[in-house]
Coordinates of C-alpha atoms and ligand atoms in Angstrom, one line a residue:
M1 CA 75.1 119.6 107.3
K2 CA 71.3 119.4 107.8
H3 CA 69.1 121.8 105.9
R4 CA 67.5 124.7 107.8
V5 CA 63.8 125.4 107.5
Y6 CA 61.5 128.1 108.8
M7 CA 57.8 127.4 109.1
T8 CA 55.5 130.4 109.7
R9 CA 52.9 128.5 111.6
L10 CA 52.2 125.2 113.3
I11 CA 50.8 122.7 110.8
A12 CA 49.7 119.0 111.1
G13 CA 52.1 117.0 113.2
P14 CA 52.9 114.3 110.7
A15 CA 54.0 116.9 108.2
I16 CA 56.4 118.5 110.7
S17 CA 57.9 115.1 111.6
L18 CA 58.5 114.4 107.9
I19 CA 60.4 117.7 107.5
E20 CA 62.3 117.1 110.7
Q21 CA 63.8 114.0 109.2
V22 CA 65.8 116.1 106.7
A23 CA 66.0 119.5 108.3
D24 CA 66.4 121.5 111.4
V25 CA 63.1 123.3 111.7
R26 CA 62.1 126.5 113.5
I27 CA 58.4 127.1 113.8
W28 CA 56.5 130.3 114.6
E29 CA 54.0 129.0 117.1
G30 CA 51.9 132.2 117.4
E31 CA 48.2 132.2 116.4
L32 CA 48.7 135.3 114.4
P33 CA 51.4 135.4 111.6
P34 CA 54.9 136.4 112.4
S35 CA 55.6 140.1 111.9
R36 CA 57.6 141.2 108.9
E37 CA 60.5 141.9 111.2
V38 CA 60.5 138.4 112.7
L39 CA 60.1 136.9 109.3
L40 CA 63.1 138.8 107.9
T41 CA 65.2 137.8 110.8
E42 CA 64.2 134.1 110.9
V43 CA 64.9 133.5 107.2
R44 CA 68.5 134.7 107.3
E45 CA 70.0 131.3 107.4
V46 CA 67.3 129.1 105.9
D47 CA 67.3 126.8 102.8
G48 CA 63.6 126.3 102.9
L49 CA 60.5 128.3 103.9
L50 CA 57.1 126.9 104.6
S51 CA 54.8 129.9 104.1
L52 CA 51.1 130.6 104.4
L53 CA 48.9 132.9 102.3
T54 CA 49.2 135.5 105.1
D55 CA 53.0 135.8 104.6
K56 CA 54.3 138.2 102.0
V57 CA 57.1 136.4 100.2
D58 CA 58.6 139.1 98.1
A59 CA 62.0 140.3 96.8
G60 CA 62.7 141.9 100.2
L61 CA 62.2 138.6 102.0
M62 CA 64.3 136.8 99.4
D63 CA 67.1 139.4 99.8
A64 CA 67.1 138.6 103.5
A65 CA 67.3 134.9 102.8
P66 CA 70.4 134.4 100.5
R67 CA 70.4 130.6 101.0
L68 CA 66.8 130.1 100.1
K69 CA 66.2 127.2 97.7
V70 CA 62.6 126.4 98.1
I71 CA 59.4 128.2 99.1
S72 CA 56.5 125.8 99.9
N73 CA 53.2 127.7 100.2
L74 CA 50.5 125.9 102.2
A75 CA 47.7 126.9 99.8
V76 CA 46.7 126.3 96.2
G77 CA 46.7 130.1 95.7
Y78 CA 50.1 131.8 95.6
D79 CA 49.4 135.5 95.0
N80 CA 51.3 136.2 98.3
V81 CA 54.5 134.9 96.6
D82 CA 56.4 136.8 94.0
V83 CA 57.0 133.8 91.8
A84 CA 58.7 135.7 89.0
E85 CA 61.3 137.0 91.5
A86 CA 61.8 133.5 93.0
T87 CA 62.3 132.1 89.5
R88 CA 64.8 134.8 88.7
R89 CA 66.8 133.7 91.8
G90 CA 66.5 130.0 91.1
I91 CA 64.2 129.4 94.0
V92 CA 61.5 126.7 93.4
V93 CA 58.0 127.4 94.6
G94 CA 55.4 124.7 95.5
N95 CA 51.7 124.9 96.3
T96 CA 49.0 122.4 97.3
P97 CA 46.5 121.9 94.5
G98 CA 43.9 119.1 94.2
V99 CA 43.6 118.0 97.8
L100 CA 41.4 121.0 98.7
T101 CA 39.2 121.0 95.6
E102 CA 36.2 119.3 96.9
T103 CA 36.4 120.7 100.4
T104 CA 36.4 124.3 99.0
A105 CA 33.6 123.4 96.6
D106 CA 31.6 122.2 99.6
L107 CA 32.0 125.5 101.3
A108 CA 31.1 127.5 98.2
F109 CA 27.9 125.5 98.1
A110 CA 27.3 125.9 101.8
L111 CA 27.6 129.7 101.3
L112 CA 25.3 129.5 98.3
L113 CA 22.7 127.6 100.3
S114 CA 22.9 129.8 103.4
A115 CA 22.8 133.1 101.5
A116 CA 19.8 131.9 99.4
R117 CA 17.9 130.4 102.3
R118 CA 19.0 132.9 104.9
T119 CA 20.1 130.2 107.4
V120 CA 22.6 132.4 109.2
E121 CA 20.2 135.2 109.5
G122 CA 17.5 132.7 110.7
D123 CA 19.8 131.4 113.3
R124 CA 20.5 134.9 114.6
W125 CA 16.8 135.7 114.5
T126 CA 15.9 132.6 116.5
R127 CA 18.5 133.3 119.2
E128 CA 17.3 136.9 119.4
G129 CA 13.8 135.6 120.4
K130 CA 12.2 136.8 117.2
W131 CA 10.6 133.4 116.4
K132 CA 7.1 134.1 117.7
T133 CA 5.1 132.0 115.3
W134 CA 5.2 130.3 111.9
G135 CA 4.8 133.2 109.5
P136 CA 3.8 132.8 105.8
M137 CA 6.1 135.7 104.8
T138 CA 8.9 135.1 107.3
L139 CA 12.5 135.0 106.1
L140 CA 11.7 134.2 102.5
G141 CA 14.7 133.4 100.4
Y142 CA 15.5 132.1 96.9
D143 CA 15.2 128.6 95.5
V144 CA 18.5 126.9 94.7
H145 CA 17.0 124.0 92.8
H146 CA 16.4 124.6 89.1
A147 CA 18.1 128.0 89.3
T148 CA 20.9 129.1 87.0
L149 CA 24.4 129.1 88.4
G150 CA 27.2 131.1 86.7
I151 CA 30.7 129.9 87.4
V152 CA 33.5 132.3 86.7
G153 CA 36.7 130.3 86.2
L154 CA 36.2 126.7 85.5
G155 CA 39.3 125.2 87.2
R156 CA 39.2 122.3 89.5
I157 CA 37.1 124.0 92.2
G158 CA 34.7 125.6 89.7
L159 CA 34.1 122.2 88.2
E160 CA 33.3 120.6 91.5
V161 CA 30.9 123.4 92.3
A162 CA 29.2 122.8 89.0
R163 CA 28.9 119.0 89.8
R164 CA 27.3 119.8 93.1
A165 CA 24.9 122.2 91.3
K166 CA 23.8 119.5 89.0
G167 CA 22.6 117.5 92.0
F168 CA 20.3 120.4 92.7
D169 CA 19.0 120.3 89.1
M170 CA 20.6 123.7 88.4
R171 CA 21.4 125.0 85.0
V172 CA 25.1 125.8 85.0
L173 CA 26.8 128.4 82.8
Y174 CA 30.6 129.0 82.9
Y175 CA 32.9 131.8 81.8
S176 CA 36.5 130.7 81.5
R177 CA 39.5 131.5 79.4
T178 CA 39.6 127.9 78.2
R179 CA 36.5 126.3 76.8
R180 CA 35.8 122.8 78.1
P181 CA 33.9 120.9 75.4
A182 CA 34.2 117.6 77.3
E183 CA 32.6 119.1 80.4
E184 CA 29.9 120.7 78.3
Q185 CA 29.1 117.3 76.9
H186 CA 29.4 115.2 80.1
T187 CA 28.1 117.6 82.8
G188 CA 25.8 119.7 80.6
L189 CA 27.6 123.0 81.3
E190 CA 27.0 125.9 78.9
W191 CA 29.9 128.2 78.0
R192 CA 29.5 132.0 77.8
G193 CA 32.3 133.8 76.0
D194 CA 32.0 137.0 78.0
L195 CA 31.4 137.9 81.6
P196 CA 28.4 140.3 81.0
S197 CA 26.3 137.5 79.4
L198 CA 27.0 135.1 82.3
L199 CA 26.1 137.8 84.9
A200 CA 22.9 138.8 83.1
E201 CA 21.6 135.2 83.0
S202 CA 22.6 133.8 86.4
D203 CA 20.7 133.6 89.6
F204 CA 23.9 132.7 91.5
V205 CA 27.4 133.7 90.4
S206 CA 30.3 131.9 92.0
L207 CA 33.9 133.1 91.6
H208 CA 36.7 130.6 91.0
A209 CA 39.4 132.7 89.2
P210 CA 42.8 133.1 90.7
Y211 CA 43.8 136.5 91.9
S212 CA 46.1 138.5 89.6
A213 CA 46.5 142.1 88.2
Q214 CA 44.1 141.0 85.4
T215 CA 41.4 139.7 87.8
H216 CA 41.7 142.5 90.4
H217 CA 38.1 143.9 91.0
M218 CA 36.7 141.9 88.1
M219 CA 33.4 142.3 90.0
G220 CA 32.8 146.0 90.4
G221 CA 29.9 148.5 90.2
A222 CA 29.4 148.0 86.4
E223 CA 29.2 144.2 86.9
F224 CA 26.7 144.4 89.7
E225 CA 24.5 146.5 87.5
L226 CA 24.4 143.7 85.0
M227 CA 23.2 141.1 87.6
K228 CA 19.6 140.3 88.4
A229 CA 18.2 142.0 91.4
S230 CA 17.4 138.5 92.8
A231 CA 21.0 137.3 92.2
I232 CA 23.5 136.1 94.8
L233 CA 27.3 136.4 94.6
I234 CA 29.6 133.7 96.1
N235 CA 33.3 134.2 96.5
T236 CA 35.6 131.5 97.9
S237 CA 38.6 132.6 95.8
R238 CA 40.3 135.8 96.8
G239 CA 38.7 138.9 98.2
S240 CA 40.3 141.3 95.7
L241 CA 38.5 139.8 92.8
V242 CA 35.6 141.9 94.1
D243 CA 35.5 145.7 94.7
Q244 CA 34.2 145.4 98.2
K245 CA 32.8 149.0 98.4
A246 CA 30.9 148.3 95.2
L247 CA 29.6 145.0 96.6
Y248 CA 28.4 146.9 99.7
E249 CA 26.5 149.5 97.6
A250 CA 25.0 146.7 95.4
L251 CA 23.8 144.8 98.5
R252 CA 22.5 147.9 100.3
E253 CA 20.7 149.3 97.3
G254 CA 19.2 146.0 96.3
K255 CA 21.0 145.8 93.0
I256 CA 21.7 142.2 94.0
A257 CA 19.9 140.1 96.6
G258 CA 22.7 138.7 98.6
A259 CA 26.3 137.4 98.9
G260 CA 28.2 134.6 100.5
I261 CA 31.9 135.3 100.9
D262 CA 34.7 133.4 102.5
V263 CA 37.3 136.0 101.5
T264 CA 37.6 139.7 101.8
E265 CA 39.8 142.5 100.5
V266 CA 41.5 142.9 103.8
E267 CA 41.7 139.8 106.0
P268 CA 40.5 139.7 108.7
I269 CA 37.7 142.0 107.7
P270 CA 37.9 145.1 109.9
L271 CA 35.1 145.2 112.4
D272 CA 34.0 148.6 111.2
D273 CA 33.6 147.4 107.6
P274 CA 30.0 148.4 106.6
L275 CA 29.4 144.9 105.1
L276 CA 29.1 143.6 108.6
N277 CA 26.0 145.7 109.1
L278 CA 24.1 144.0 106.3
N279 CA 21.9 141.0 106.8
N280 CA 22.0 139.9 103.2
V281 CA 25.6 138.8 103.3
V282 CA 27.1 135.7 104.9
I283 CA 30.8 136.1 105.7
T284 CA 33.1 133.2 106.8
P285 CA 36.7 133.7 107.8
H286 CA 38.6 132.1 104.8
I287 CA 37.8 128.6 105.8
G288 CA 37.3 127.1 102.3
S289 CA 39.8 124.3 102.8
A290 CA 39.4 124.0 106.6
S291 CA 38.5 120.4 107.2
H292 CA 40.6 118.2 109.4
S293 CA 41.4 115.8 106.6
T294 CA 42.1 118.4 103.9
R295 CA 44.4 120.5 106.1
T296 CA 46.4 117.4 106.9
K297 CA 46.7 116.5 103.2
M298 CA 47.7 120.1 102.4
A299 CA 50.4 120.0 105.1
M300 CA 51.8 116.7 103.9
M301 CA 51.9 118.0 100.3
A302 CA 53.6 121.2 101.4
A303 CA 56.1 119.1 103.4
E304 CA 56.8 116.9 100.3
N305 CA 57.3 120.0 98.1
L306 CA 59.6 121.5 100.7
I307 CA 61.8 118.4 101.0
A308 CA 62.1 117.9 97.3
G309 CA 63.3 121.5 96.9
L310 CA 65.8 121.1 99.8
Q311 CA 67.2 118.0 98.1
G312 CA 67.5 119.8 94.7
R313 CA 64.6 118.1 93.1
L314 CA 61.5 119.7 91.6
P315 CA 58.7 119.8 94.1
P316 CA 55.9 117.4 93.0
N317 CA 53.6 120.4 92.8
C318 CA 55.8 123.1 91.5
I319 CA 54.6 126.5 90.2
N320 CA 57.9 127.4 88.4
P321 CA 59.3 124.2 87.0
Q322 CA 61.4 126.2 84.6
V323 CA 63.9 126.8 87.5
P324 CA 66.9 124.7 86.7
K325 CA 67.5 121.6 88.9
E326 CA 70.9 121.3 90.6
Ligands
DGY401 C1 44.1 128.4 99.1 O1 44.6 127.2 99.3 O2 44.6 129.1 98.3 C2 43.0 128.7 100.0 O3 42.7 130.0 99.9 C3 43.3 128.3 101.4 O4 43.2 127.0 101.5

């Protein structure tokens, strides 16, 4: 009998074709994620689930899916999946690391440049007919070149952001659980053993830590107090690393100069969120990995993870390899 798979959104065609070679596939084709009710109904008979970061894959879902063998999450982050629960039940979980590293680093840098040089604000200003003349004091921003960048979490993406920063002659500091002497030597990064030191010294702070109970609100009111008044915060990781109310206050009161964020605590950000009234924040809708090529690679990787799990093999990118193979 063919395996059964549920996919919570349409992904790149070649990845769907690959999965269809080994499984009967049902796909949620809506633009918005399936409701919880739909999800719980659809997973009743499935062996494999291809999920997105917008789907909550928890014990309740696993209860509803007694045949589930593999969860393939189309993202490098997997805070939407209860991995411990999956492991307890012998369900393997895959993710899509590596292929989105540089694309996400590009976006982090795009946000950094646009927040520093006020490009989004400048575009709005131009369209609103405010460009009357060349003004010596118009839309002044902050230099990126030769500034100090503080990277929080030196994983793959953090490292690629650091490499880009070196092209702008930036001094790069990093705060990470693991010290990386080779990178310090080759890329000239400087380690800081605690977050406050990094925050106090940096002109730009870019967050690249995964979200967990430990990193929840790692940037809050106390942290913004430590930053320079001219500093800019960049977040392309997960919204809940930042206490968004505290970010709003810090931006409004000028405790920091600006922010560029691709992720928010609630996604999509509600239209009445006060952050949207500020000019010194650039907000993009969680598009860090959104290039044609990268999203295709992610889809292929997710398909391969899914198929391996269906066939009783460990997914090539498996988060819980301790789950025993069949
Ligand atoms: C991820 O992969 O975790 C990103 O947030 C989306 O690409």
